[in-house]
mmCIF file of C-alpha atoms in Angstrom:
data_model
loop_
_atom_site.group_PDB
_atom_site.id
_atom_site.type_symbol
_atom_site.label_atom_id
_atom_site.label_comp_id
_atom_site.label_asym_id
_atom_site.label_seq_id
_atom_site.Cartn_x
_atom_site.Cartn_y
_atom_site.Cartn_z
ATOM 1 C CA UNK A 1 0.000 0.000 0.000
ATOM 2 C CA UNK A 2 1.095 3.547 -0.614
ATOM 3 C CA UNK A 3 1.085 6.251 2.057
ATOM 4 C CA UNK A 4 -2.358 7.629 1.172
ATOM 5 C CA UNK A 5 -3.928 4.165 1.419
ATOM 6 C CA UNK A 6 -2.298 3.633 4.800
ATOM 7 C CA UNK A 7 -3.473 7.039 5.984
ATOM 8 C CA UNK A 8 -7.068 6.246 5.013
ATOM 9 C CA UNK A 9 -6.872 3.016 7.011
ATOM 10 C CA UNK A 10 -5.472 4.786 10.085
ATOM 11 C CA UNK A 11 -7.993 7.630 10.013
ATOM 12 C CA UNK A 12 -10.853 5.109 9.945
ATOM 13 C CA UNK A 13 -9.971 4.128 13.522
ATOM 14 C CA UNK A 14 -11.514 6.582 15.990
ATOM 15 C CA UNK A 15 -8.543 6.807 18.329
ATOM 16 C CA UNK A 16 -9.748 9.895 20.163
ATOM 17 C CA UNK A 17 -7.863 9.782 23.460
ATOM 18 C CA UNK A 18 -10.961 8.718 25.403
ATOM 19 C CA UNK A 19 -11.175 5.562 23.242
ATOM 20 C CA UNK A 20 -9.047 2.446 22.900
ATOM 21 C CA UNK A 21 -6.362 2.410 20.209
ATOM 22 C CA UNK A 22 -6.010 -1.377 20.119
ATOM 23 C CA UNK A 23 -7.611 -1.930 16.714
ATOM 24 C CA UNK A 24 -5.083 0.396 15.116
ATOM 25 C CA UNK A 25 -2.214 -1.089 17.121
ATOM 26 C CA UNK A 26 -3.194 -4.636 16.156
ATOM 27 C CA UNK A 27 -3.177 -3.659 12.475
ATOM 28 C CA UNK A 28 0.292 -2.145 12.834
ATOM 29 C CA UNK A 29 1.510 -5.153 14.823
ATOM 30 C CA UNK A 30 0.390 -7.526 12.065
ATOM 31 C CA UNK A 31 2.184 -5.413 9.445
ATOM 32 C CA UNK A 32 5.453 -5.585 11.379
ATOM 33 C CA UNK A 33 5.055 -9.327 11.865
ATOM 34 C CA UNK A 34 4.502 -9.742 8.132
ATOM 35 C CA UNK A 35 8.022 -8.381 7.732
ATOM 36 C CA UNK A 36 9.429 -10.838 10.280
ATOM 37 C CA UNK A 37 9.812 -8.262 13.057
ATOM 38 C CA UNK A 38 8.736 -8.789 16.647
ATOM 39 C CA UNK A 39 6.807 -5.757 17.910
ATOM 40 C CA UNK A 40 6.374 -5.419 21.649
ATOM 41 C CA UNK A 41 3.115 -4.017 23.050
ATOM 42 C CA UNK A 42 3.122 -2.033 26.289
ATOM 43 C CA UNK A 43 -0.408 -1.772 27.693
ATOM 44 C CA UNK A 44 -1.973 0.790 29.983
ATOM 45 C CA UNK A 45 -3.209 -0.375 33.383
ATOM 46 C CA UNK A 46 -6.696 -1.115 32.017
ATOM 47 C CA UNK A 47 -5.399 -3.098 29.021
ATOM 48 C CA UNK A 48 -7.463 -0.830 26.740
ATOM 49 C CA UNK A 49 -4.574 1.000 25.085
ATOM 50 C CA UNK A 50 -1.080 0.064 24.044
ATOM 51 C CA UNK A 51 2.174 1.498 22.838
ATOM 52 C CA UNK A 52 3.947 -0.415 20.121
ATOM 53 C CA UNK A 53 7.734 -0.643 20.092
ATOM 54 C CA UNK A 54 9.483 -2.476 17.267
ATOM 55 C CA UNK A 55 13.098 -2.728 16.143
ATOM 56 C CA UNK A 56 14.475 -3.353 12.698
ATOM 57 C CA UNK A 57 17.911 -4.725 13.615
ATOM 58 C CA UNK A 58 21.166 -3.919 11.894
ATOM 59 C CA UNK A 59 22.378 -6.484 9.336
ATOM 60 C CA UNK A 60 24.409 -8.259 12.056
ATOM 61 C CA UNK A 61 21.426 -8.517 14.410
ATOM 62 C CA UNK A 62 22.440 -5.605 16.641
ATOM 63 C CA UNK A 63 19.523 -3.752 18.274
ATOM 64 C CA UNK A 64 21.530 -1.335 20.429
ATOM 65 C CA UNK A 65 21.912 2.337 19.545
ATOM 66 C CA UNK A 66 20.343 3.378 16.279
ATOM 67 C CA UNK A 67 17.581 5.816 15.395
ATOM 68 C CA UNK A 68 14.039 6.147 16.795
ATOM 69 C CA UNK A 69 11.101 7.165 14.575
ATOM 70 C CA UNK A 70 8.281 8.128 16.904
ATOM 71 C CA UNK A 71 4.637 9.158 16.660
ATOM 72 C CA UNK A 72 1.416 9.009 18.655
ATOM 73 C CA UNK A 73 -1.754 7.174 17.623
ATOM 74 C CA UNK A 74 -4.367 9.197 19.521
ATOM 75 C CA UNK A 75 -6.246 12.193 18.164
ATOM 76 C CA UNK A 76 -8.250 15.043 19.688
ATOM 77 C CA UNK A 77 -12.078 15.004 19.739
ATOM 78 C CA UNK A 78 -14.279 16.269 16.916
ATOM 79 C CA UNK A 79 -17.068 17.241 19.344
ATOM 80 C CA UNK A 80 -18.838 20.507 18.434
ATOM 81 C CA UNK A 81 -16.705 20.983 15.330
ATOM 82 C CA UNK A 82 -18.340 21.722 11.983
ATOM 83 C CA UNK A 83 -16.816 19.249 9.521
ATOM 84 C CA UNK A 84 -17.643 19.211 5.805
ATOM 85 C CA UNK A 85 -16.946 15.472 5.647
ATOM 86 C CA UNK A 86 -16.941 12.473 7.992
ATOM 87 C CA UNK A 87 -13.809 13.115 10.103
ATOM 88 C CA UNK A 88 -13.144 9.377 10.437
ATOM 89 C CA UNK A 89 -13.386 8.682 6.723
ATOM 90 C CA UNK A 90 -10.377 10.242 5.033
ATOM 91 C CA UNK A 91 -11.275 12.033 1.815
ATOM 92 C CA UNK A 92 -8.974 13.211 -0.937
ATOM 93 C CA UNK A 93 -9.585 16.630 -2.485
ATOM 94 C CA UNK A 94 -7.396 19.088 -4.369
ATOM 95 C CA UNK A 95 -4.161 17.298 -3.505
ATOM 96 C CA UNK A 96 -4.920 17.002 0.219
ATOM 97 C CA UNK A 97 -6.242 14.295 2.549
ATOM 98 C CA UNK A 98 -8.925 15.483 4.971
ATOM 99 C CA UNK A 99 -9.813 13.715 8.216
ATOM 100 C CA UNK A 100 -9.136 13.712 11.932
ATOM 101 C CA UNK A 101 -5.479 12.950 12.550
ATOM 102 C CA UNK A 102 -4.319 13.322 8.945
ATOM 103 C CA UNK A 103 -1.983 16.094 10.059
ATOM 104 C CA UNK A 104 -1.608 15.319 13.778
ATOM 105 C CA UNK A 105 -0.127 12.822 13.302
ATOM 106 C CA UNK A 106 -1.310 9.787 11.404
ATOM 107 C CA UNK A 107 0.254 11.165 8.242
ATOM 108 C CA UNK A 108 3.710 10.510 9.688
ATOM 109 C CA UNK A 109 2.669 7.049 10.894
ATOM 110 C CA UNK A 110 1.338 6.222 7.422
ATOM 111 C CA UNK A 111 4.706 7.162 5.918
ATOM 112 C CA UNK A 112 6.498 4.829 8.360
ATOM 113 C CA UNK A 113 4.203 1.941 7.475
ATOM 114 C CA UNK A 114 4.611 2.535 3.760
ATOM 115 C CA UNK A 115 8.417 2.690 4.041
ATOM 116 C CA UNK A 116 8.806 -0.352 6.301
ATOM 117 C CA UNK A 117 9.212 -2.872 3.410
ATOM 118 C CA UNK A 118 11.856 -0.618 1.826
ATOM 119 C CA UNK A 119 13.752 -0.281 5.106
ATOM 120 C CA UNK A 120 13.696 -4.046 5.560
ATOM 121 C CA UNK A 121 15.558 -4.466 2.266
ATOM 122 C CA UNK A 122 18.453 -2.257 3.373
ATOM 123 C CA UNK A 123 21.699 -3.553 4.810
ATOM 124 C CA UNK A 124 21.530 -1.446 7.936
ATOM 125 C CA UNK A 125 24.641 -0.695 9.954
ATOM 126 C CA UNK A 126 22.471 0.653 12.751
ATOM 127 C CA UNK A 127 19.007 -0.437 13.914
ATOM 128 C CA UNK A 128 15.835 1.568 13.394
ATOM 129 C CA UNK A 129 13.320 1.648 16.248
ATOM 130 C CA UNK A 130 9.630 2.441 15.724
ATOM 131 C CA UNK A 131 7.401 3.876 18.453
ATOM 132 C CA UNK A 132 3.611 4.193 18.153
ATOM 133 C CA UNK A 133 2.369 5.662 21.453
ATOM 134 C CA UNK A 134 -0.979 6.347 23.103
ATOM 135 C CA UNK A 135 -2.438 9.363 24.947
ATOM 136 C CA UNK A 136 0.000 12.022 23.802
ATOM 137 C CA UNK A 137 -2.855 14.486 23.403
ATOM 138 C CA UNK A 138 -3.868 14.321 27.073
ATOM 139 C CA UNK A 139 -0.472 14.715 28.690
ATOM 140 C CA UNK A 140 1.968 12.296 27.014
ATOM 141 C CA UNK A 141 0.754 9.465 29.256
ATOM 142 C CA UNK A 142 1.988 6.575 27.126
ATOM 143 C CA UNK A 143 5.555 7.472 26.247
ATOM 144 C CA UNK A 144 7.123 7.033 29.744
ATOM 145 C CA UNK A 145 6.415 3.283 29.682
ATOM 146 C CA UNK A 146 8.068 3.008 26.257
ATOM 147 C CA UNK A 147 11.202 4.665 27.576
ATOM 148 C CA UNK A 148 11.144 2.420 30.631
ATOM 149 C CA UNK A 149 10.987 -0.619 28.337
ATOM 150 C CA UNK A 150 13.941 0.675 26.322
ATOM 151 C CA UNK A 151 15.921 1.076 29.539
ATOM 152 C CA UNK A 152 15.191 -2.494 30.606
ATOM 153 C CA UNK A 153 16.373 -3.729 27.198
ATOM 154 C CA UNK A 154 19.544 -1.655 27.345
ATOM 155 C CA UNK A 155 18.596 0.186 24.156
ATOM 156 C CA UNK A 156 20.285 3.579 24.045
ATOM 157 C CA UNK A 157 19.389 5.247 20.728
ATOM 158 C CA UNK A 158 21.746 7.789 19.221
ATOM 159 C CA UNK A 159 18.976 9.974 17.853
ATOM 160 C CA UNK A 160 15.230 10.369 17.496
ATOM 161 C CA UNK A 161 12.772 11.954 15.077
ATOM 162 C CA UNK A 162 9.346 12.834 16.464
ATOM 163 C CA UNK A 163 7.064 13.267 13.456
ATOM 164 C CA UNK A 164 4.732 16.005 14.694
ATOM 165 C CA UNK A 165 3.592 18.386 11.920
ATOM 166 C CA UNK A 166 6.305 20.947 11.105
ATOM 167 C CA UNK A 167 5.943 21.228 7.306
ATOM 168 C CA UNK A 168 9.039 18.994 7.274
ATOM 169 C CA UNK A 169 11.130 21.765 8.819
ATOM 170 C CA UNK A 170 13.489 20.711 11.638
ATOM 171 C CA UNK A 171 12.320 21.899 15.061
ATOM 172 C CA UNK A 172 15.057 21.662 17.668
ATOM 173 C CA UNK A 173 13.273 23.006 20.750
ATOM 174 C CA UNK A 174 9.860 23.439 22.294
ATOM 175 C CA UNK A 175 8.490 24.772 25.523
ATOM 176 C CA UNK A 176 7.599 22.673 28.515
ATOM 177 C CA UNK A 177 4.004 22.587 29.728
ATOM 178 C CA UNK A 178 2.471 22.202 33.172
ATOM 179 C CA UNK A 179 -1.302 22.068 33.540
ATOM 180 C CA UNK A 180 -3.025 22.610 36.893
ATOM 181 C CA UNK A 181 -6.540 22.340 38.232
ATOM 182 C CA UNK A 182 -7.277 24.581 41.211
ATOM 183 C CA UNK A 183 -10.399 24.199 43.378
ATOM 184 C CA UNK A 184 -11.307 26.892 45.880
ATOM 185 C CA UNK A 185 -13.458 25.686 48.811
ATOM 186 C CA UNK A 186 -15.237 28.667 50.359
ATOM 187 C CA UNK A 187 -18.338 28.785 52.554
ATOM 188 C CA UNK A 188 -21.918 29.151 51.338
ATOM 189 C CA UNK A 189 -24.351 31.724 52.745
ATOM 190 C CA UNK A 190 -27.368 33.665 51.560
ATOM 191 C CA UNK A 191 -26.156 36.494 49.380
ATOM 192 C CA UNK A 192 -27.809 39.018 51.709
ATOM 193 C CA UNK A 193 -25.587 37.768 54.549
ATOM 194 C CA UNK A 194 -22.171 38.068 52.923
ATOM 195 C CA UNK A 195 -20.149 38.230 56.198
ATOM 196 C CA UNK A 196 -21.317 34.701 57.041
ATOM 197 C CA UNK A 197 -19.791 33.173 53.906
ATOM 198 C CA UNK A 198 -16.538 33.064 51.984
ATOM 199 C CA UNK A 199 -16.899 33.768 48.277
ATOM 200 C CA UNK A 200 -14.958 31.088 46.394
ATOM 201 C CA UNK A 201 -15.349 32.822 43.023
ATOM 202 C CA UNK A 202 -13.910 36.090 44.287
ATOM 203 C CA UNK A 203 -10.881 34.348 45.803
ATOM 204 C CA UNK A 204 -10.419 32.317 42.639
ATOM 205 C CA UNK A 205 -10.377 35.642 40.804
ATOM 206 C CA UNK A 206 -7.611 36.883 43.117
ATOM 207 C CA UNK A 207 -5.470 33.887 42.259
ATOM 208 C CA UNK A 208 -6.238 34.270 38.559
ATOM 209 C CA UNK A 209 -5.182 37.905 38.726
ATOM 210 C CA UNK A 210 -1.933 36.814 40.377
ATOM 211 C CA UNK A 211 -1.365 34.350 37.533
ATOM 212 C CA UNK A 212 -1.950 37.161 35.061
ATOM 213 C CA UNK A 213 0.642 39.271 36.879
ATOM 214 C CA UNK A 214 3.129 36.416 36.449
ATOM 215 C CA UNK A 215 2.277 36.259 32.752
ATOM 216 C CA UNK A 216 2.875 40.003 32.402
ATOM 217 C CA UNK A 217 6.185 39.705 34.250
ATOM 218 C CA UNK A 218 7.520 37.029 31.884
ATOM 219 C CA UNK A 219 6.212 38.903 28.850
ATOM 220 C CA UNK A 220 7.954 42.127 29.900
ATOM 221 C CA UNK A 221 11.067 40.870 31.634
ATOM 222 C CA UNK A 222 11.801 37.446 30.169
ATOM 223 C CA UNK A 223 13.907 35.422 29.978
ATOM 224 C CA UNK A 224 13.556 35.554 26.194
ATOM 225 C CA UNK A 225 14.548 33.281 23.333
ATOM 226 C CA UNK A 226 13.931 34.958 19.953
ATOM 227 C CA UNK A 227 14.032 31.620 18.087
ATOM 228 C CA UNK A 228 10.628 30.718 19.580
ATOM 229 C CA UNK A 229 7.402 31.820 17.910
ATOM 230 C CA UNK A 230 6.342 33.136 21.350
ATOM 231 C CA UNK A 231 9.737 34.067 22.842
ATOM 232 C CA UNK A 232 8.859 34.039 26.552
ATOM 233 C CA UNK A 233 7.151 31.861 29.176
ATOM 234 C CA UNK A 234 3.360 32.177 29.162
ATOM 235 C CA UNK A 235 0.713 31.651 31.859
ATOM 236 C CA UNK A 236 -2.973 31.331 30.940
ATOM 237 C CA UNK A 237 -6.224 30.491 32.708
ATOM 238 C CA UNK A 238 -8.290 28.453 30.274
ATOM 239 C CA UNK A 239 -11.376 27.082 32.093
ATOM 240 C CA UNK A 240 -13.454 28.246 35.050
ATOM 241 C CA UNK A 241 -16.629 27.142 36.845
ATOM 242 C CA UNK A 242 -18.264 27.909 40.163
ATOM 243 C CA UNK A 243 -21.290 28.744 42.233
ATOM 244 C CA UNK A 244 -24.752 27.207 42.419
ATOM 245 C CA UNK A 245 -27.391 29.974 42.375
ATOM 246 C CA UNK A 246 -27.862 33.732 41.874
ATOM 247 C CA UNK A 247 -28.557 34.360 45.562
ATOM 248 C CA UNK A 248 -26.003 32.067 47.229
ATOM 249 C CA UNK A 249 -22.454 33.045 48.141
ATOM 250 C CA UNK A 250 -20.501 30.491 46.069
ATOM 251 C CA UNK A 251 -19.063 27.656 48.122
ATOM 252 C CA UNK A 252 -16.744 26.487 45.349
ATOM 253 C CA UNK A 253 -14.965 27.574 42.222
ATOM 254 C CA UNK A 254 -12.663 25.569 40.003
ATOM 255 C CA UNK A 255 -10.393 26.662 37.187
ATOM 256 C CA UNK A 256 -7.567 25.287 35.079
ATOM 257 C CA UNK A 257 -4.382 27.096 34.145
ATOM 258 C CA UNK A 258 -1.144 26.268 32.408
ATOM 259 C CA UNK A 259 2.463 27.326 32.152
ATOM 260 C CA UNK A 260 4.240 27.011 28.811
ATOM 261 C CA UNK A 261 7.822 27.667 29.742
ATOM 262 C CA UNK A 262 11.119 28.075 27.926
ATOM 263 C CA UNK A 263 13.481 25.097 28.284
ATOM 264 C CA UNK A 264 15.911 27.130 30.403
ATOM 265 C CA UNK A 265 13.184 27.951 32.958
ATOM 266 C CA UNK A 266 12.902 25.661 35.972
ATOM 267 C CA UNK A 267 9.387 24.208 36.105
ATOM 268 C CA UNK A 268 9.640 23.634 39.848
ATOM 269 C CA UNK A 269 10.305 27.321 40.413
ATOM 270 C CA UNK A 270 7.074 28.185 38.585
ATOM 271 C CA UNK A 271 5.106 25.766 40.734
ATOM 272 C CA UNK A 272 6.612 27.163 43.930
ATOM 273 C CA UNK A 273 5.542 30.702 43.025
ATOM 274 C CA UNK A 274 1.895 29.666 42.897
ATOM 275 C CA UNK A 275 2.101 27.363 45.914
ATOM 276 C CA UNK A 276 3.715 30.080 48.032
ATOM 277 C CA UNK A 277 1.149 32.691 47.016
ATOM 278 C CA UNK A 278 -1.649 30.330 48.066
ATOM 279 C CA UNK A 279 0.008 29.352 51.353
ATOM 280 C CA UNK A 280 1.311 32.764 52.432
ATOM 281 C CA UNK A 281 -1.344 35.170 51.135
ATOM 282 C CA UNK A 282 -4.567 33.775 49.739
ATOM 283 C CA UNK A 283 -5.432 30.972 52.161
ATOM 284 C CA UNK A 284 -4.740 33.044 55.338
ATOM 285 C CA UNK A 285 -7.006 35.771 53.938
ATOM 286 C CA UNK A 286 -9.776 33.251 53.245
ATOM 287 C CA UNK A 287 -9.520 31.743 56.733
ATOM 288 C CA UNK A 288 -10.034 35.130 58.321
ATOM 289 C CA UNK A 289 -13.453 35.032 56.675
ATOM 290 C CA UNK A 290 -14.204 31.374 57.463
ATOM 291 C CA UNK A 291 -11.975 28.833 59.194
ATOM 292 C CA UNK A 292 -13.042 25.797 57.114
ATOM 293 C CA UNK A 293 -11.901 27.110 53.748
ATOM 294 C CA UNK A 294 -9.424 25.193 51.610
ATOM 295 C CA UNK A 295 -7.552 25.372 48.313
ATOM 296 C CA UNK A 296 -6.681 22.249 46.320
ATOM 297 C CA UNK A 297 -3.960 22.685 43.679
ATOM 298 C CA UNK A 298 -3.640 19.593 41.515
ATOM 299 C CA UNK A 299 -1.125 19.028 38.762
ATOM 300 C CA UNK A 300 -2.904 17.327 35.848
ATOM 301 C CA UNK A 301 -0.603 14.531 34.674
ATOM 302 C CA UNK A 302 3.144 14.935 34.915
ATOM 303 C CA UNK A 303 3.326 17.735 32.402
ATOM 304 C CA UNK A 304 5.376 17.783 29.222
ATOM 305 C CA UNK A 305 9.022 18.732 29.659
ATOM 306 C CA UNK A 306 10.589 21.166 27.261
ATOM 307 C CA UNK A 307 13.515 20.220 25.084
ATOM 308 C CA UNK A 308 16.370 21.965 23.329
ATOM 309 C CA UNK A 309 18.666 19.931 21.091
ATOM 310 C CA UNK A 310 22.129 21.260 20.393
ATOM 311 C CA UNK A 311 23.126 22.196 16.865
ATOM 312 C CA UNK A 312 26.242 20.096 17.461
ATOM 313 C CA UNK A 313 24.300 16.836 17.737
ATOM 314 C CA UNK A 314 24.683 14.483 14.794
ATOM 315 C CA UNK A 315 20.921 14.085 14.338
ATOM 316 C CA UNK A 316 20.562 17.879 14.050
ATOM 317 C CA UNK A 317 23.360 18.126 11.527
ATOM 318 C CA UNK A 318 21.978 15.252 9.437
ATOM 319 C CA UNK A 319 18.420 16.554 9.271
ATOM 320 C CA UNK A 320 19.633 20.055 8.415
ATOM 321 C CA UNK A 321 21.818 18.729 5.624
ATOM 322 C CA UNK A 322 19.000 16.617 4.202
ATOM 323 C CA UNK A 323 16.280 19.266 4.439
ATOM 324 C CA UNK A 324 18.664 22.078 3.479
ATOM 325 C CA UNK A 325 17.137 24.178 6.291
ATOM 326 C CA UNK A 326 19.606 26.062 8.472
ATOM 327 C CA UNK A 327 17.163 28.406 10.187
ATOM 328 C CA UNK A 328 16.529 27.573 13.845
ATOM 329 C CA UNK A 329 12.870 26.885 14.589
ATOM 330 C CA UNK A 330 11.504 26.520 18.113
ATOM 331 C CA UNK A 331 7.822 26.198 18.997
ATOM 332 C CA UNK A 332 5.436 26.800 21.884
ATOM 333 C CA UNK A 333 3.445 23.574 21.612
ATOM 334 C CA UNK A 334 4.546 20.492 23.538
ATOM 335 C CA UNK A 335 5.329 16.977 22.251
ATOM 336 C CA UNK A 336 6.923 13.744 23.419
ATOM 337 C CA UNK A 337 10.352 15.064 22.386
ATOM 338 C CA UNK A 338 11.130 16.361 25.875
ATOM 339 C CA UNK A 339 10.719 12.856 27.307
ATOM 340 C CA UNK A 340 13.295 11.503 24.860
ATOM 341 C CA UNK A 341 15.725 14.259 25.743
ATOM 342 C CA UNK A 342 15.318 13.467 29.435
ATOM 343 C CA UNK A 343 16.702 10.027 28.506
ATOM 344 C CA UNK A 344 19.664 11.759 26.838
ATOM 345 C CA UNK A 345 18.422 10.840 23.348
ATOM 346 C CA UNK A 346 19.119 13.779 20.971
ATOM 347 C CA UNK A 347 15.803 14.559 19.306
ATOM 348 C CA UNK A 348 14.457 16.655 16.450
ATOM 349 C CA UNK A 349 10.790 17.195 15.578
ATOM 350 C CA UNK A 350 10.132 16.909 11.846
ATOM 351 C CA UNK A 351 6.929 15.726 10.237
ATOM 352 C CA UNK A 352 4.432 16.357 7.434
ATOM 353 C CA UNK A 353 1.671 18.956 7.632
ATOM 354 C CA UNK A 354 1.186 22.258 9.420
ATOM 355 C CA UNK A 355 0.432 22.603 13.116
ATOM 356 C CA UNK A 356 -2.075 25.274 12.058
ATOM 357 C CA UNK A 357 -4.298 22.481 10.714
ATOM 358 C CA UNK A 358 -4.072 20.344 13.862
ATOM 359 C CA UNK A 359 -7.074 20.047 16.205
ATOM 360 C CA UNK A 360 -9.384 21.935 13.805
ATOM 361 C CA UNK A 361 -12.435 20.983 11.797
ATOM 362 C CA UNK A 362 -11.515 19.853 8.262
ATOM 363 C CA UNK A 363 -7.979 18.937 9.357
ATOM 364 C CA UNK A 364 -5.816 17.992 6.389
ATOM 365 C CA UNK A 365 -2.347 17.165 5.144
ATOM 366 C CA UNK A 366 -1.184 17.649 1.577
ATOM 367 C CA UNK A 367 -0.008 14.707 -0.499
ATOM 368 C CA UNK A 368 3.041 16.802 -1.375
ATOM 369 C CA UNK A 369 3.989 16.926 2.317
ATOM 370 C CA UNK A 370 3.575 13.159 2.667
ATOM 371 C CA UNK A 371 5.838 12.543 -0.324
ATOM 372 C CA UNK A 372 8.386 15.002 1.035
ATOM 373 C CA UNK A 373 8.356 13.111 4.341
ATOM 374 C CA UNK A 374 8.983 9.820 2.520
ATOM 375 C CA UNK A 375 11.932 11.301 0.664
ATOM 376 C CA UNK A 376 13.517 12.863 3.742
ATOM 377 C CA UNK A 377 13.148 9.736 5.904
ATOM 378 C CA UNK A 378 14.736 7.520 3.241
ATOM 379 C CA UNK A 379 17.679 9.923 2.962
ATOM 380 C CA UNK A 380 17.909 10.171 6.749
ATOM 381 C CA UNK A 381 18.100 6.402 7.263
ATOM 382 C CA UNK A 382 20.818 6.109 4.639
ATOM 383 C CA UNK A 383 22.795 9.035 6.040
ATOM 384 C CA UNK A 384 22.340 7.928 9.655
ATOM 385 C CA UNK A 385 23.789 4.513 8.851
ATOM 386 C CA UNK A 386 26.914 6.105 7.488
ATOM 387 C CA UNK A 387 27.335 8.645 10.306
ATOM 388 C CA UNK A 388 29.919 8.188 13.018
ATOM 389 C CA UNK A 389 28.840 9.009 16.596
#
């Protein structure tokens, strides 16, 4: 099958993060087995989702070192989006393939599956490792177990390509991301008797205003990195709820906020700023109004670490030579790349499609981008096998 045929097959699986991805994974597993490889599945705790890890060994059977080609199988929901076509039935129009996940990032996975037979015919000096992960879209929940498996097998790759959509331009850094949920527990009272209650919404607003002051500080004072599309750390409040009736002092309010921070910024320092504000200022103020008040600050998942790959790394030099792109590109969105870098695996993001099409109605990837991805990956495998690390 060619890449477009593979992409149509992959899109037909509704692998929205709330669903199982096992049907897709089983299809991929069978394809690897057809080529005499032995994929390993790493399940989640409920056995409803799985990562797939597979190695194409070097010609002498070696599986150590080598290059990782990595992508996630889950997609974001289509709920409340106005699609012109069935999002889970890929359609081809005007040189593009439309459907959920075509860009983010089943297009890259389709290229890997199409190229697998060609890679198997090569006399590889170094192995190629394939990773198909789950739950990237809701906090990169799957990839840590893949990296743990690689550690247990003693596999220490020399480089990694994460195929998120970049228009096939090398991306060598992205921000880290921490997402929090904060619940303010106040005290209810009739709204005519305000001194008897503690208004959770108003105190939530105080904390939100503090977060905005942090955002303004980073915007005005940095640190800055001009290679990023947004060159400073950002703080945003993105969801809020609270209260129960027009005439009741709200007993609760809950909101979610996130930091997207430059790689050189310490994520723990950001967390401590918020924790200290709650402990030293906001909670004492609330308890002067009512002693039983409380604030719960919960980190949602482990967050996505930032990454920043050196221009001196061999994988960076190879991908720049092949793509003929010397300009440094760094992005604000988060991927699994930071997890690879934490394992000391030099990583570059490079994949087909534009991030501007991701997560939207009528998501698409152009056939030209898919073909460009095929060409670059073939050249990369050949060059990587000749490189000396």
